[in-house]
């Protein structure tokens, strides 16, 4: 039943091409623009392009977590689709598992597309091992990011969830150092940036391709955020059920 519903959900998603274009198309265009704005020595280009690639890949992945995932959950509640599904053999657990599987497959789609453009158009040089492991780390890290989307999904109104998600999406991108290096920030803002989940997710991939080590601290931060947001979402949901 999970895979049958997943197939149906994917069919619906593919019909809404605008979401896919915004989620992966915009970060892809930003990557190409940012990496062509300034001329850099060939010796430095590979490193600068790698950092930009990690930033824009994270920018793409977070769009699914903060916009696609929560908005779909709220829409399904608001239009009664969830109730109709739960009247079938699809249980709430199967429903949420299918949703997570779909978003994680979208993660994979974005990572492959962004990495392919980085390698073929910007000629970023990395070993196959570095490409695979850095992509895997971003894929795992972004799955922990879904907890923020789960928290946003506690809103009962689609427009409200979408508005907050869009605002949070931009704030986390800017403050998390995805658009500009945090070295350009004032000291007080740079200190805040290091605690942003977007910054930690970016460092998870970037540290591996730079030093071939897994940033355990970044992974720990993301796991901590994941647990915190899930607990808050469950508390809010419990209070809503009582009311």
JSON list of C-alpha atoms in Angstrom, two decimals:
[
{"chain": "A", "resi": 1, "resn": "UNK", "atom": "CA", "xyz": [0.00, 0.00, 0.00]},
{"chain": "A", "resi": 2, "resn": "UNK", "atom": "CA", "xyz": [2.86, 2.37, 0.74]},
{"chain": "A", "resi": 3, "resn": "UNK", "atom": "CA", "xyz": [4.30, 1.99, -2.75]},
{"chain": "A", "resi": 4, "resn": "UNK", "atom": "CA", "xyz": [0.87, 2.24, -4.40]},
{"chain": "A", "resi": 5, "resn": "UNK", "atom": "CA", "xyz": [0.22, 5.52, -2.61]},
{"chain": "A", "resi": 6, "resn": "UNK", "atom": "CA", "xyz": [3.78, 6.69, -3.33]},
{"chain": "A", "resi": 7, "resn": "UNK", "atom": "CA", "xyz": [3.18, 6.11, -7.05]},
{"chain": "A", "resi": 8, "resn": "UNK", "atom": "CA", "xyz": [-0.06, 8.10, -6.88]},
{"chain": "A", "resi": 9, "resn": "UNK", "atom": "CA", "xyz": [1.62, 10.92, -4.94]},
{"chain": "A", "resi": 10, "resn": "UNK", "atom": "CA", "xyz": [4.47, 11.07, -7.45]},
{"chain": "A", "resi": 11, "resn": "UNK", "atom": "CA", "xyz": [1.95, 11.34, -10.29]},
{"chain": "A", "resi": 12, "resn": "UNK", "atom": "CA", "xyz": [0.34, 14.32, -8.59]},
{"chain": "A", "resi": 13, "resn": "UNK", "atom": "CA", "xyz": [3.75, 15.93, -7.95]},
{"chain": "A", "resi": 14, "resn": "UNK", "atom": "CA", "xyz": [4.85, 15.58, -11.58]},
{"chain": "A", "resi": 15, "resn": "UNK", "atom": "CA", "xyz": [1.72, 17.43, -12.66]},
{"chain": "A", "resi": 16, "resn": "UNK", "atom": "CA", "xyz": [2.77, 20.37, -10.49]},
{"chain": "A", "resi": 17, "resn": "UNK", "atom": "CA", "xyz": [5.91, 21.15, -12.45]},
{"chain": "A", "resi": 18, "resn": "UNK", "atom": "CA", "xyz": [6.17, 24.68, -11.04]},
{"chain": "A", "resi": 19, "resn": "UNK", "atom": "CA", "xyz": [7.22, 23.27, -7.64]},
{"chain": "A", "resi": 20, "resn": "UNK", "atom": "CA", "xyz": [10.00, 21.20, -9.17]},
{"chain": "A", "resi": 21, "resn": "UNK", "atom": "CA", "xyz": [11.19, 24.17, -11.22]},
{"chain": "A", "resi": 22, "resn": "UNK", "atom": "CA", "xyz": [11.34, 26.43, -8.16]},
{"chain": "A", "resi": 23, "resn": "UNK", "atom": "CA", "xyz": [12.90, 23.78, -5.91]},
{"chain": "A", "resi": 24, "resn": "UNK", "atom": "CA", "xyz": [15.76, 22.76, -8.17]},
{"chain": "A", "resi": 25, "resn": "UNK", "atom": "CA", "xyz": [15.68, 25.23, -11.09]},
{"chain": "A", "resi": 26, "resn": "UNK", "atom": "CA", "xyz": [16.18, 28.39, -9.03]},
{"chain": "A", "resi": 27, "resn": "UNK", "atom": "CA", "xyz": [19.16, 27.06, -7.00]},
{"chain": "A", "resi": 28, "resn": "UNK", "atom": "CA", "xyz": [20.66, 25.73, -10.23]},
{"chain": "A", "resi": 29, "resn": "UNK", "atom": "CA", "xyz": [20.42, 29.13, -11.90]},
{"chain": "A", "resi": 30, "resn": "UNK", "atom": "CA", "xyz": [21.83, 30.82, -8.80]},
{"chain": "A", "resi": 31, "resn": "UNK", "atom": "CA", "xyz": [24.77, 28.40, -8.83]},
{"chain": "A", "resi": 32, "resn": "UNK", "atom": "CA", "xyz": [25.57, 29.21, -12.46]},
{"chain": "A", "resi": 33, "resn": "UNK", "atom": "CA", "xyz": [25.22, 32.95, -11.83]},
{"chain": "A", "resi": 34, "resn": "UNK", "atom": "CA", "xyz": [27.27, 33.02, -8.62]},
{"chain": "A", "resi": 35, "resn": "UNK", "atom": "CA", "xyz": [30.09, 31.01, -10.23]},
{"chain": "A", "resi": 36, "resn": "UNK", "atom": "CA", "xyz": [30.26, 33.31, -13.25]},
{"chain": "A", "resi": 37, "resn": "UNK", "atom": "CA", "xyz": [30.10, 36.73, -11.56]},
{"chain": "A", "resi": 38, "resn": "UNK", "atom": "CA", "xyz": [33.79, 37.04, -10.82]},
{"chain": "A", "resi": 39, "resn": "UNK", "atom": "CA", "xyz": [36.94, 35.82, -12.49]},
{"chain": "A", "resi": 40, "resn": "UNK", "atom": "CA", "xyz": [39.01, 33.68, -10.17]},
{"chain": "A", "resi": 41, "resn": "UNK", "atom": "CA", "xyz": [42.40, 32.04, -10.74]},
{"chain": "A", "resi": 42, "resn": "UNK", "atom": "CA", "xyz": [42.13, 28.48, -12.02]},
{"chain": "A", "resi": 43, "resn": "UNK", "atom": "CA", "xyz": [43.95, 27.26, -8.92]},
{"chain": "A", "resi": 44, "resn": "UNK", "atom": "CA", "xyz": [41.19, 28.68, -6.71]},
{"chain": "A", "resi": 45, "resn": "UNK", "atom": "CA", "xyz": [38.18, 28.12, -8.96]},
{"chain": "A", "resi": 46, "resn": "UNK", "atom": "CA", "xyz": [37.66, 24.47, -8.05]},
{"chain": "A", "resi": 47, "resn": "UNK", "atom": "CA", "xyz": [37.50, 25.22, -4.33]},
{"chain": "A", "resi": 48, "resn": "UNK", "atom": "CA", "xyz": [35.17, 28.23, -4.76]},
{"chain": "A", "resi": 49, "resn": "UNK", "atom": "CA", "xyz": [32.89, 26.27, -7.08]},
{"chain": "A", "resi": 50, "resn": "UNK", "atom": "CA", "xyz": [32.72, 23.38, -4.62]},
{"chain": "A", "resi": 51, "resn": "UNK", "atom": "CA", "xyz": [31.54, 25.68, -1.83]},
{"chain": "A", "resi": 52, "resn": "UNK", "atom": "CA", "xyz": [28.97, 27.31, -4.10]},
{"chain": "A", "resi": 53, "resn": "UNK", "atom": "CA", "xyz": [27.76, 23.88, -5.24]},
{"chain": "A", "resi": 54, "resn": "UNK", "atom": "CA", "xyz": [27.26, 22.72, -1.64]},
{"chain": "A", "resi": 55, "resn": "UNK", "atom": "CA", "xyz": [25.44, 25.97, -0.78]},
{"chain": "A", "resi": 56, "resn": "UNK", "atom": "CA", "xyz": [23.01, 25.82, -3.68]},
{"chain": "A", "resi": 57, "resn": "UNK", "atom": "CA", "xyz": [22.40, 22.09, -3.26]},
{"chain": "A", "resi": 58, "resn": "UNK", "atom": "CA", "xyz": [21.42, 22.70, 0.36]},
{"chain": "A", "resi": 59, "resn": "UNK", "atom": "CA", "xyz": [19.28, 25.64, -0.81]},
{"chain": "A", "resi": 60, "resn": "UNK", "atom": "CA", "xyz": [17.45, 23.24, -3.12]},
{"chain": "A", "resi": 61, "resn": "UNK", "atom": "CA", "xyz": [17.02, 20.51, -0.50]},
{"chain": "A", "resi": 62, "resn": "UNK", "atom": "CA", "xyz": [15.64, 22.86, 2.13]},
{"chain": "A", "resi": 63, "resn": "UNK", "atom": "CA", "xyz": [12.90, 24.02, -0.24]},
{"chain": "A", "resi": 64, "resn": "UNK", "atom": "CA", "xyz": [11.41, 20.51, -0.13]},
{"chain": "A", "resi": 65, "resn": "UNK", "atom": "CA", "xyz": [11.62, 20.48, 3.67]},
{"chain": "A", "resi": 66, "resn": "UNK", "atom": "CA", "xyz": [10.15, 23.93, 4.31]},
{"chain": "A", "resi": 67, "resn": "UNK", "atom": "CA", "xyz": [7.73, 24.31, 1.41]},
{"chain": "A", "resi": 68, "resn": "UNK", "atom": "CA", "xyz": [6.79, 21.10, -0.42]},
{"chain": "A", "resi": 69, "resn": "UNK", "atom": "CA", "xyz": [6.56, 18.74, 2.57]},
{"chain": "A", "resi": 70, "resn": "UNK", "atom": "CA", "xyz": [4.56, 20.89, 5.05]},
{"chain": "A", "resi": 71, "resn": "UNK", "atom": "CA", "xyz": [2.29, 22.45, 2.42]},
{"chain": "A", "resi": 72, "resn": "UNK", "atom": "CA", "xyz": [1.33, 19.03, 1.07]},
{"chain": "A", "resi": 73, "resn": "UNK", "atom": "CA", "xyz": [0.51, 17.78, 4.58]},
{"chain": "A", "resi": 74, "resn": "UNK", "atom": "CA", "xyz": [-1.64, 20.83, 5.37]},
{"chain": "A", "resi": 75, "resn": "UNK", "atom": "CA", "xyz": [-3.39, 20.66, 1.99]},
{"chain": "A", "resi": 76, "resn": "UNK", "atom": "CA", "xyz": [-4.23, 16.99, 2.49]},
{"chain": "A", "resi": 77, "resn": "UNK", "atom": "CA", "xyz": [-5.79, 17.83, 5.86]},
{"chain": "A", "resi": 78, "resn": "UNK", "atom": "CA", "xyz": [-7.62, 20.90, 4.62]},
{"chain": "A", "resi": 79, "resn": "UNK", "atom": "CA", "xyz": [-9.23, 19.32, 1.56]},
{"chain": "A", "resi": 80, "resn": "UNK", "atom": "CA", "xyz": [-10.17, 16.10, 3.36]},
{"chain": "A", "resi": 81, "resn": "UNK", "atom": "CA", "xyz": [-7.79, 13.91, 1.37]},
{"chain": "A", "resi": 82, "resn": "UNK", "atom": "CA", "xyz": [-6.22, 12.49, 4.55]},
{"chain": "A", "resi": 83, "resn": "UNK", "atom": "CA", "xyz": [-9.59, 11.31, 5.91]},
{"chain": "A", "resi": 84, "resn": "UNK", "atom": "CA", "xyz": [-10.43, 9.62, 2.62]},
{"chain": "A", "resi": 85, "resn": "UNK", "atom": "CA", "xyz": [-7.05, 7.87, 2.59]},
{"chain": "A", "resi": 86, "resn": "UNK", "atom": "CA", "xyz": [-7.34, 6.74, 6.20]},
{"chain": "A", "resi": 87, "resn": "UNK", "atom": "CA", "xyz": [-10.68, 5.13, 5.35]},
{"chain": "A", "resi": 88, "resn": "UNK", "atom": "CA", "xyz": [-8.69, 2.79, 3.07]},
{"chain": "A", "resi": 89, "resn": "UNK", "atom": "CA", "xyz": [-5.99, 0.30, 4.18]},
{"chain": "A", "resi": 90, "resn": "UNK", "atom": "CA", "xyz": [-3.53, 3.22, 4.19]},
{"chain": "A", "resi": 91, "resn": "UNK", "atom": "CA", "xyz": [-2.86, 3.99, 7.86]},
{"chain": "A", "resi": 92, "resn": "UNK", "atom": "CA", "xyz": [-1.45, 7.34, 9.11]},
{"chain": "A", "resi": 93, "resn": "UNK", "atom": "CA", "xyz": [1.96, 5.71, 9.56]},
{"chain": "A", "resi": 94, "resn": "UNK", "atom": "CA", "xyz": [1.97, 4.42, 5.96]},
{"chain": "A", "resi": 95, "resn": "UNK", "atom": "CA", "xyz": [0.84, 7.83, 4.75]},
{"chain": "A", "resi": 96, "resn": "UNK", "atom": "CA", "xyz": [3.69, 9.68, 6.48]},
{"chain": "A", "resi": 97, "resn": "UNK", "atom": "CA", "xyz": [6.25, 7.06, 5.47]},
{"chain": "A", "resi": 98, "resn": "UNK", "atom": "CA", "xyz": [5.19, 7.42, 1.83]},
{"chain": "A", "resi": 99, "resn": "UNK", "atom": "CA", "xyz": [5.44, 11.21, 2.07]},
{"chain": "A", "resi": 100, "resn": "UNK", "atom": "CA", "xyz": [8.95, 11.00, 3.54]},
{"chain": "A", "resi": 101, "resn": "UNK", "atom": "CA", "xyz": [10.01, 8.49, 0.86]},
{"chain": "A", "resi": 102, "resn": "UNK", "atom": "CA", "xyz": [8.78, 10.83, -1.86]},
{"chain": "A", "resi": 103, "resn": "UNK", "atom": "CA", "xyz": [10.59, 13.85, -0.44]},
{"chain": "A", "resi": 104, "resn": "UNK", "atom": "CA", "xyz": [13.79, 11.83, -0.03]},
{"chain": "A", "resi": 105, "resn": "UNK", "atom": "CA", "xyz": [13.55, 10.74, -3.65]},
{"chain": "A", "resi": 106, "resn": "UNK", "atom": "CA", "xyz": [13.22, 14.43, -4.56]},
{"chain": "A", "resi": 107, "resn": "UNK", "atom": "CA", "xyz": [16.36, 15.06, -2.49]},
{"chain": "A", "resi": 108, "resn": "UNK", "atom": "CA", "xyz": [18.16, 12.47, -4.60]},
{"chain": "A", "resi": 109, "resn": "UNK", "atom": "CA", "xyz": [16.90, 14.05, -7.82]},
{"chain": "A", "resi": 110, "resn": "UNK", "atom": "CA", "xyz": [18.20, 17.50, -6.79]},
{"chain": "A", "resi": 111, "resn": "UNK", "atom": "CA", "xyz": [21.58, 16.19, -5.61]},
{"chain": "A", "resi": 112, "resn": "UNK", "atom": "CA", "xyz": [22.18, 14.26, -8.84]},
{"chain": "A", "resi": 113, "resn": "UNK", "atom": "CA", "xyz": [21.13, 17.21, -11.03]},
{"chain": "A", "resi": 114, "resn": "UNK", "atom": "CA", "xyz": [23.13, 19.82, -9.09]},
{"chain": "A", "resi": 115, "resn": "UNK", "atom": "CA", "xyz": [26.23, 17.63, -8.94]},
{"chain": "A", "resi": 116, "resn": "UNK", "atom": "CA", "xyz": [25.96, 16.80, -12.66]},
{"chain": "A", "resi": 117, "resn": "UNK", "atom": "CA", "xyz": [25.85, 20.49, -13.59]},
{"chain": "A", "resi": 118, "resn": "UNK", "atom": "CA", "xyz": [28.74, 21.23, -11.23]},
{"chain": "A", "resi": 119, "resn": "UNK", "atom": "CA", "xyz": [30.87, 18.52, -12.77]},
{"chain": "A", "resi": 120, "resn": "UNK", "atom": "CA", "xyz": [29.99, 18.95, -16.45]},
{"chain": "A", "resi": 121, "resn": "UNK", "atom": "CA", "xyz": [29.51, 22.71, -16.76]},
{"chain": "A", "resi": 122, "resn": "UNK", "atom": "CA", "xyz": [31.75, 24.14, -14.03]},
{"chain": "A", "resi": 123, "resn": "UNK", "atom": "CA", "xyz": [34.24, 21.25, -14.29]},
{"chain": "A", "resi": 124, "resn": "UNK", "atom": "CA", "xyz": [34.47, 20.68, -10.54]},
{"chain": "A", "resi": 125, "resn": "UNK", "atom": "CA", "xyz": [37.10, 18.01, -9.93]},
{"chain": "A", "resi": 126, "resn": "UNK", "atom": "CA", "xyz": [36.37, 15.39, -7.29]},
{"chain": "A", "resi": 127, "resn": "UNK", "atom": "CA", "xyz": [36.89, 11.66, -7.08]},
{"chain": "A", "resi": 128, "resn": "UNK", "atom": "CA", "xyz": [33.88, 9.39, -7.50]},
{"chain": "A", "resi": 129, "resn": "UNK", "atom": "CA", "xyz": [34.19, 8.55, -3.80]},
{"chain": "A", "resi": 130, "resn": "UNK", "atom": "CA", "xyz": [33.95, 12.26, -2.86]},
{"chain": "A", "resi": 131, "resn": "UNK", "atom": "CA", "xyz": [30.94, 12.81, -5.10]},
{"chain": "A", "resi": 132, "resn": "UNK", "atom": "CA", "xyz": [29.11, 9.80, -3.69]},
{"chain": "A", "resi": 133, "resn": "UNK", "atom": "CA", "xyz": [29.87, 10.30, 0.01]},
{"chain": "A", "resi": 134, "resn": "UNK", "atom": "CA", "xyz": [29.25, 14.07, 0.02]},
{"chain": "A", "resi": 135, "resn": "UNK", "atom": "CA", "xyz": [25.94, 13.47, -1.77]},
{"chain": "A", "resi": 136, "resn": "UNK", "atom": "CA", "xyz": [25.02, 10.75, 0.72]},
{"chain": "A", "resi": 137, "resn": "UNK", "atom": "CA", "xyz": [25.82, 13.02, 3.67]},
{"chain": "A", "resi": 138, "resn": "UNK", "atom": "CA", "xyz": [23.62, 15.80, 2.24]},
{"chain": "A", "resi": 139, "resn": "UNK", "atom": "CA", "xyz": [20.85, 13.26, 1.60]},
{"chain": "A", "resi": 140, "resn": "UNK", "atom": "CA", "xyz": [20.97, 11.95, 5.18]},
{"chain": "A", "resi": 141, "resn": "UNK", "atom": "CA", "xyz": [21.35, 15.41, 6.70]},
{"chain": "A", "resi": 142, "resn": "UNK", "atom": "CA", "xyz": [18.42, 16.84, 4.76]},
{"chain": "A", "resi": 143, "resn": "UNK", "atom": "CA", "xyz": [16.20, 13.97, 5.93]},
{"chain": "A", "resi": 144, "resn": "UNK", "atom": "CA", "xyz": [16.75, 15.24, 9.50]},
{"chain": "A", "resi": 145, "resn": "UNK", "atom": "CA", "xyz": [15.70, 18.68, 8.25]},
{"chain": "A", "resi": 146, "resn": "UNK", "atom": "CA", "xyz": [12.21, 17.32, 7.51]},
{"chain": "A", "resi": 147, "resn": "UNK", "atom": "CA", "xyz": [11.35, 17.75, 11.19]},
{"chain": "A", "resi": 148, "resn": "UNK", "atom": "CA", "xyz": [11.07, 21.52, 10.58]},
{"chain": "A", "resi": 149, "resn": "UNK", "atom": "CA", "xyz": [8.55, 20.81, 7.84]},
{"chain": "A", "resi": 150, "resn": "UNK", "atom": "CA", "xyz": [6.63, 18.58, 10.23]},
{"chain": "A", "resi": 151, "resn": "UNK", "atom": "CA", "xyz": [6.46, 21.46, 12.70]},
{"chain": "A", "resi": 152, "resn": "UNK", "atom": "CA", "xyz": [5.23, 23.87, 10.01]},
{"chain": "A", "resi": 153, "resn": "UNK", "atom": "CA", "xyz": [2.56, 21.31, 9.03]},
{"chain": "A", "resi": 154, "resn": "UNK", "atom": "CA", "xyz": [0.86, 21.85, 12.39]},
{"chain": "A", "resi": 155, "resn": "UNK", "atom": "CA", "xyz": [-0.70, 25.00, 10.92]},
{"chain": "A", "resi": 156, "resn": "UNK", "atom": "CA", "xyz": [-4.26, 24.43, 9.78]},
{"chain": "A", "resi": 157, "resn": "UNK", "atom": "CA", "xyz": [-4.15, 26.97, 6.95]},
{"chain": "A", "resi": 158, "resn": "UNK", "atom": "CA", "xyz": [-2.16, 26.35, 3.76]},
{"chain": "A", "resi": 159, "resn": "UNK", "atom": "CA", "xyz": [-1.46, 30.04, 3.12]},
{"chain": "A", "resi": 160, "resn": "UNK", "atom": "CA", "xyz": [-0.15, 30.54, 6.64]},
{"chain": "A", "resi": 161, "resn": "UNK", "atom": "CA", "xyz": [2.09, 27.46, 6.46]},
{"chain": "A", "resi": 162, "resn": "UNK", "atom": "CA", "xyz": [3.34, 28.51, 3.01]},
{"chain": "A", "resi": 163, "resn": "UNK", "atom": "CA", "xyz": [4.04, 32.11, 4.08]},
{"chain": "A", "resi": 164, "resn": "UNK", "atom": "CA", "xyz": [5.97, 31.07, 7.19]},
{"chain": "A", "resi": 165, "resn": "UNK", "atom": "CA", "xyz": [7.81, 28.41, 5.19]},
{"chain": "A", "resi": 166, "resn": "UNK", "atom": "CA", "xyz": [8.87, 30.90, 2.51]},
{"chain": "A", "resi": 167, "resn": "UNK", "atom": "CA", "xyz": [10.05, 33.42, 5.11]},
{"chain": "A", "resi": 168, "resn": "UNK", "atom": "CA", "xyz": [11.98, 30.75, 7.01]},
{"chain": "A", "resi": 169, "resn": "UNK", "atom": "CA", "xyz": [13.42, 29.43, 3.73]},
{"chain": "A", "resi": 170, "resn": "UNK", "atom": "CA", "xyz": [14.93, 32.82, 2.87]},
{"chain": "A", "resi": 171, "resn": "UNK", "atom": "CA", "xyz": [16.11, 33.61, 6.41]},
{"chain": "A", "resi": 172, "resn": "UNK", "atom": "CA", "xyz": [17.85, 30.26, 6.82]},
{"chain": "A", "resi": 173, "resn": "UNK", "atom": "CA", "xyz": [19.45, 30.61, 3.37]},
{"chain": "A", "resi": 174, "resn": "UNK", "atom": "CA", "xyz": [20.82, 34.09, 4.05]},
{"chain": "A", "resi": 175, "resn": "UNK", "atom": "CA", "xyz": [21.77, 33.75, 7.72]},
{"chain": "A", "resi": 176, "resn": "UNK", "atom": "CA", "xyz": [22.98, 30.17, 7.18]},
{"chain": "A", "resi": 177, "resn": "UNK", "atom": "CA", "xyz": [25.59, 31.40, 4.69]},
{"chain": "A", "resi": 178, "resn": "UNK", "atom": "CA", "xyz": [24.13, 29.81, 1.55]},
{"chain": "A", "resi": 179, "resn": "UNK", "atom": "CA", "xyz": [24.08, 33.04, -0.47]},
{"chain": "A", "resi": 180, "resn": "UNK", "atom": "CA", "xyz": [27.09, 34.79, 1.04]},
{"chain": "A", "resi": 181, "resn": "UNK", "atom": "CA", "xyz": [30.09, 33.38, 2.97]},
{"chain": "A", "resi": 182, "resn": "UNK", "atom": "CA", "xyz": [29.69, 34.04, 6.69]},
{"chain": "A", "resi": 183, "resn": "UNK", "atom": "CA", "xyz": [33.22, 35.47, 6.66]},
{"chain": "A", "resi": 184, "resn": "UNK", "atom": "CA", "xyz": [31.60, 38.60, 5.15]},
{"chain": "A", "resi": 185, "resn": "UNK", "atom": "CA", "xyz": [29.16, 38.90, 8.07]},
{"chain": "A", "resi": 186, "resn": "UNK", "atom": "CA", "xyz": [29.65, 41.03, 11.19]},
{"chain": "A", "resi": 187, "resn": "UNK", "atom": "CA", "xyz": [31.03, 38.96, 14.06]},
{"chain": "A", "resi": 188, "resn": "UNK", "atom": "CA", "xyz": [27.71, 38.83, 15.94]},
{"chain": "A", "resi": 189, "resn": "UNK", "atom": "CA", "xyz": [25.84, 37.58, 12.84]},
{"chain": "A", "resi": 190, "resn": "UNK", "atom": "CA", "xyz": [28.55, 35.06, 11.98]},
{"chain": "A", "resi": 191, "resn": "UNK", "atom": "CA", "xyz": [28.22, 33.63, 15.48]},
{"chain": "A", "resi": 192, "resn": "UNK", "atom": "CA", "xyz": [24.48, 33.14, 14.95]},
{"chain": "A", "resi": 193, "resn": "UNK", "atom": "CA", "xyz": [25.04, 31.66, 11.49]},
{"chain": "A", "resi": 194, "resn": "UNK", "atom": "CA", "xyz": [27.11, 28.79, 12.90]},
{"chain": "A", "resi": 195, "resn": "UNK", "atom": "CA", "xyz": [24.04, 27.57, 14.81]},
{"chain": "A", "resi": 196, "resn": "UNK", "atom": "CA", "xyz": [21.76, 27.58, 11.76]},
{"chain": "A", "resi": 197, "resn": "UNK", "atom": "CA", "xyz": [20.75, 24.10, 10.50]},
{"chain": "A", "resi": 198, "resn": "UNK", "atom": "CA", "xyz": [21.38, 25.21, 6.91]},
{"chain": "A", "resi": 199, "resn": "UNK", "atom": "CA", "xyz": [24.98, 26.14, 7.79]},
{"chain": "A", "resi": 200, "resn": "UNK", "atom": "CA", "xyz": [25.50, 22.78, 9.51]},
{"chain": "A", "resi": 201, "resn": "UNK", "atom": "CA", "xyz": [24.01, 20.86, 6.58]},
{"chain": "A", "resi": 202, "resn": "UNK", "atom": "CA", "xyz": [26.30, 22.68, 4.16]},
{"chain": "A", "resi": 203, "resn": "UNK", "atom": "CA", "xyz": [29.35, 21.99, 6.34]},
{"chain": "A", "resi": 204, "resn": "UNK", "atom": "CA", "xyz": [28.45, 18.31, 6.47]},
{"chain": "A", "resi": 205, "resn": "UNK", "atom": "CA", "xyz": [29.02, 18.00, 2.72]},
{"chain": "A", "resi": 206, "resn": "UNK", "atom": "CA", "xyz": [31.73, 20.64, 2.37]},
{"chain": "A", "resi": 207, "resn": "UNK", "atom": "CA", "xyz": [33.98, 19.35, 5.15]},
{"chain": "A", "resi": 208, "resn": "UNK", "atom": "CA", "xyz": [34.04, 15.92, 3.58]},
{"chain": "A", "resi": 209, "resn": "UNK", "atom": "CA", "xyz": [35.17, 17.11, 0.14]},
{"chain": "A", "resi": 210, "resn": "UNK", "atom": "CA", "xyz": [37.70, 19.47, 1.72]},
{"chain": "A", "resi": 211, "resn": "UNK", "atom": "CA", "xyz": [39.15, 17.23, 4.43]},
{"chain": "A", "resi": 212, "resn": "UNK", "atom": "CA", "xyz": [37.69, 13.74, 3.74]},
{"chain": "A", "resi": 213, "resn": "UNK", "atom": "CA", "xyz": [36.22, 13.66, 7.24]},
{"chain": "A", "resi": 214, "resn": "UNK", "atom": "CA", "xyz": [32.63, 13.48, 8.45]},
{"chain": "A", "resi": 215, "resn": "UNK", "atom": "CA", "xyz": [31.70, 16.51, 10.53]},
{"chain": "A", "resi": 216, "resn": "UNK", "atom": "CA", "xyz": [30.25, 14.75, 13.58]},
{"chain": "A", "resi": 217, "resn": "UNK", "atom": "CA", "xyz": [29.45, 18.08, 15.25]},
{"chain": "A", "resi": 218, "resn": "UNK", "atom": "CA", "xyz": [27.34, 19.19, 12.27]},
{"chain": "A", "resi": 219, "resn": "UNK", "atom": "CA", "xyz": [25.55, 15.83, 12.20]},
{"chain": "A", "resi": 220, "resn": "UNK", "atom": "CA", "xyz": [24.94, 16.11, 15.94]},
{"chain": "A", "resi": 221, "resn": "UNK", "atom": "CA", "xyz": [23.47, 19.60, 15.56]},
{"chain": "A", "resi": 222, "resn": "UNK", "atom": "CA", "xyz": [21.10, 18.40, 12.84]},
{"chain": "A", "resi": 223, "resn": "UNK", "atom": "CA", "xyz": [20.05, 15.39, 14.91]},
{"chain": "A", "resi": 224, "resn": "UNK", "atom": "CA", "xyz": [19.45, 17.63, 17.92]},
{"chain": "A", "resi": 225, "resn": "UNK", "atom": "CA", "xyz": [17.33, 20.01, 15.83]},
{"chain": "A", "resi": 226, "resn": "UNK", "atom": "CA", "xyz": [15.42, 17.02, 14.45]},
{"chain": "A", "resi": 227, "resn": "UNK", "atom": "CA", "xyz": [14.54, 15.68, 17.90]},
{"chain": "A", "resi": 228, "resn": "UNK", "atom": "CA", "xyz": [13.62, 19.15, 19.20]},
{"chain": "A", "resi": 229, "resn": "UNK", "atom": "CA", "xyz": [11.27, 19.99, 16.31]},
{"chain": "A", "resi": 230, "resn": "UNK", "atom": "CA", "xyz": [9.61, 16.57, 16.39]},
{"chain": "A", "resi": 231, "resn": "UNK", "atom": "CA", "xyz": [8.92, 16.95, 20.12]},
{"chain": "A", "resi": 232, "resn": "UNK", "atom": "CA", "xyz": [7.46, 20.45, 19.60]},
{"chain": "A", "resi": 233, "resn": "UNK", "atom": "CA", "xyz": [5.32, 19.23, 16.68]},
{"chain": "A", "resi": 234, "resn": "UNK", "atom": "CA", "xyz": [3.98, 16.32, 18.75]},
{"chain": "A", "resi": 235, "resn": "UNK", "atom": "CA", "xyz": [3.14, 18.63, 21.67]},
{"chain": "A", "resi": 236, "resn": "UNK", "atom": "CA", "xyz": [1.28, 21.04, 19.35]},
{"chain": "A", "resi": 237, "resn": "UNK", "atom": "CA", "xyz": [-0.58, 18.17, 17.68]},
{"chain": "A", "resi": 238, "resn": "UNK", "atom": "CA", "xyz": [-1.58, 16.73, 21.05]},
{"chain": "A", "resi": 239, "resn": "UNK", "atom": "CA", "xyz": [-2.96, 20.10, 22.18]},
{"chain": "A", "resi": 240, "resn": "UNK", "atom": "CA", "xyz": [-4.84, 20.47, 18.88]},
{"chain": "A", "resi": 241, "resn": "UNK", "atom": "CA", "xyz": [-6.41, 17.01, 19.29]},
{"chain": "A", "resi": 242, "resn": "UNK", "atom": "CA", "xyz": [-7.58, 17.90, 22.81]},
{"chain": "A", "resi": 243, "resn": "UNK", "atom": "CA", "xyz": [-9.14, 21.14, 21.60]}
]
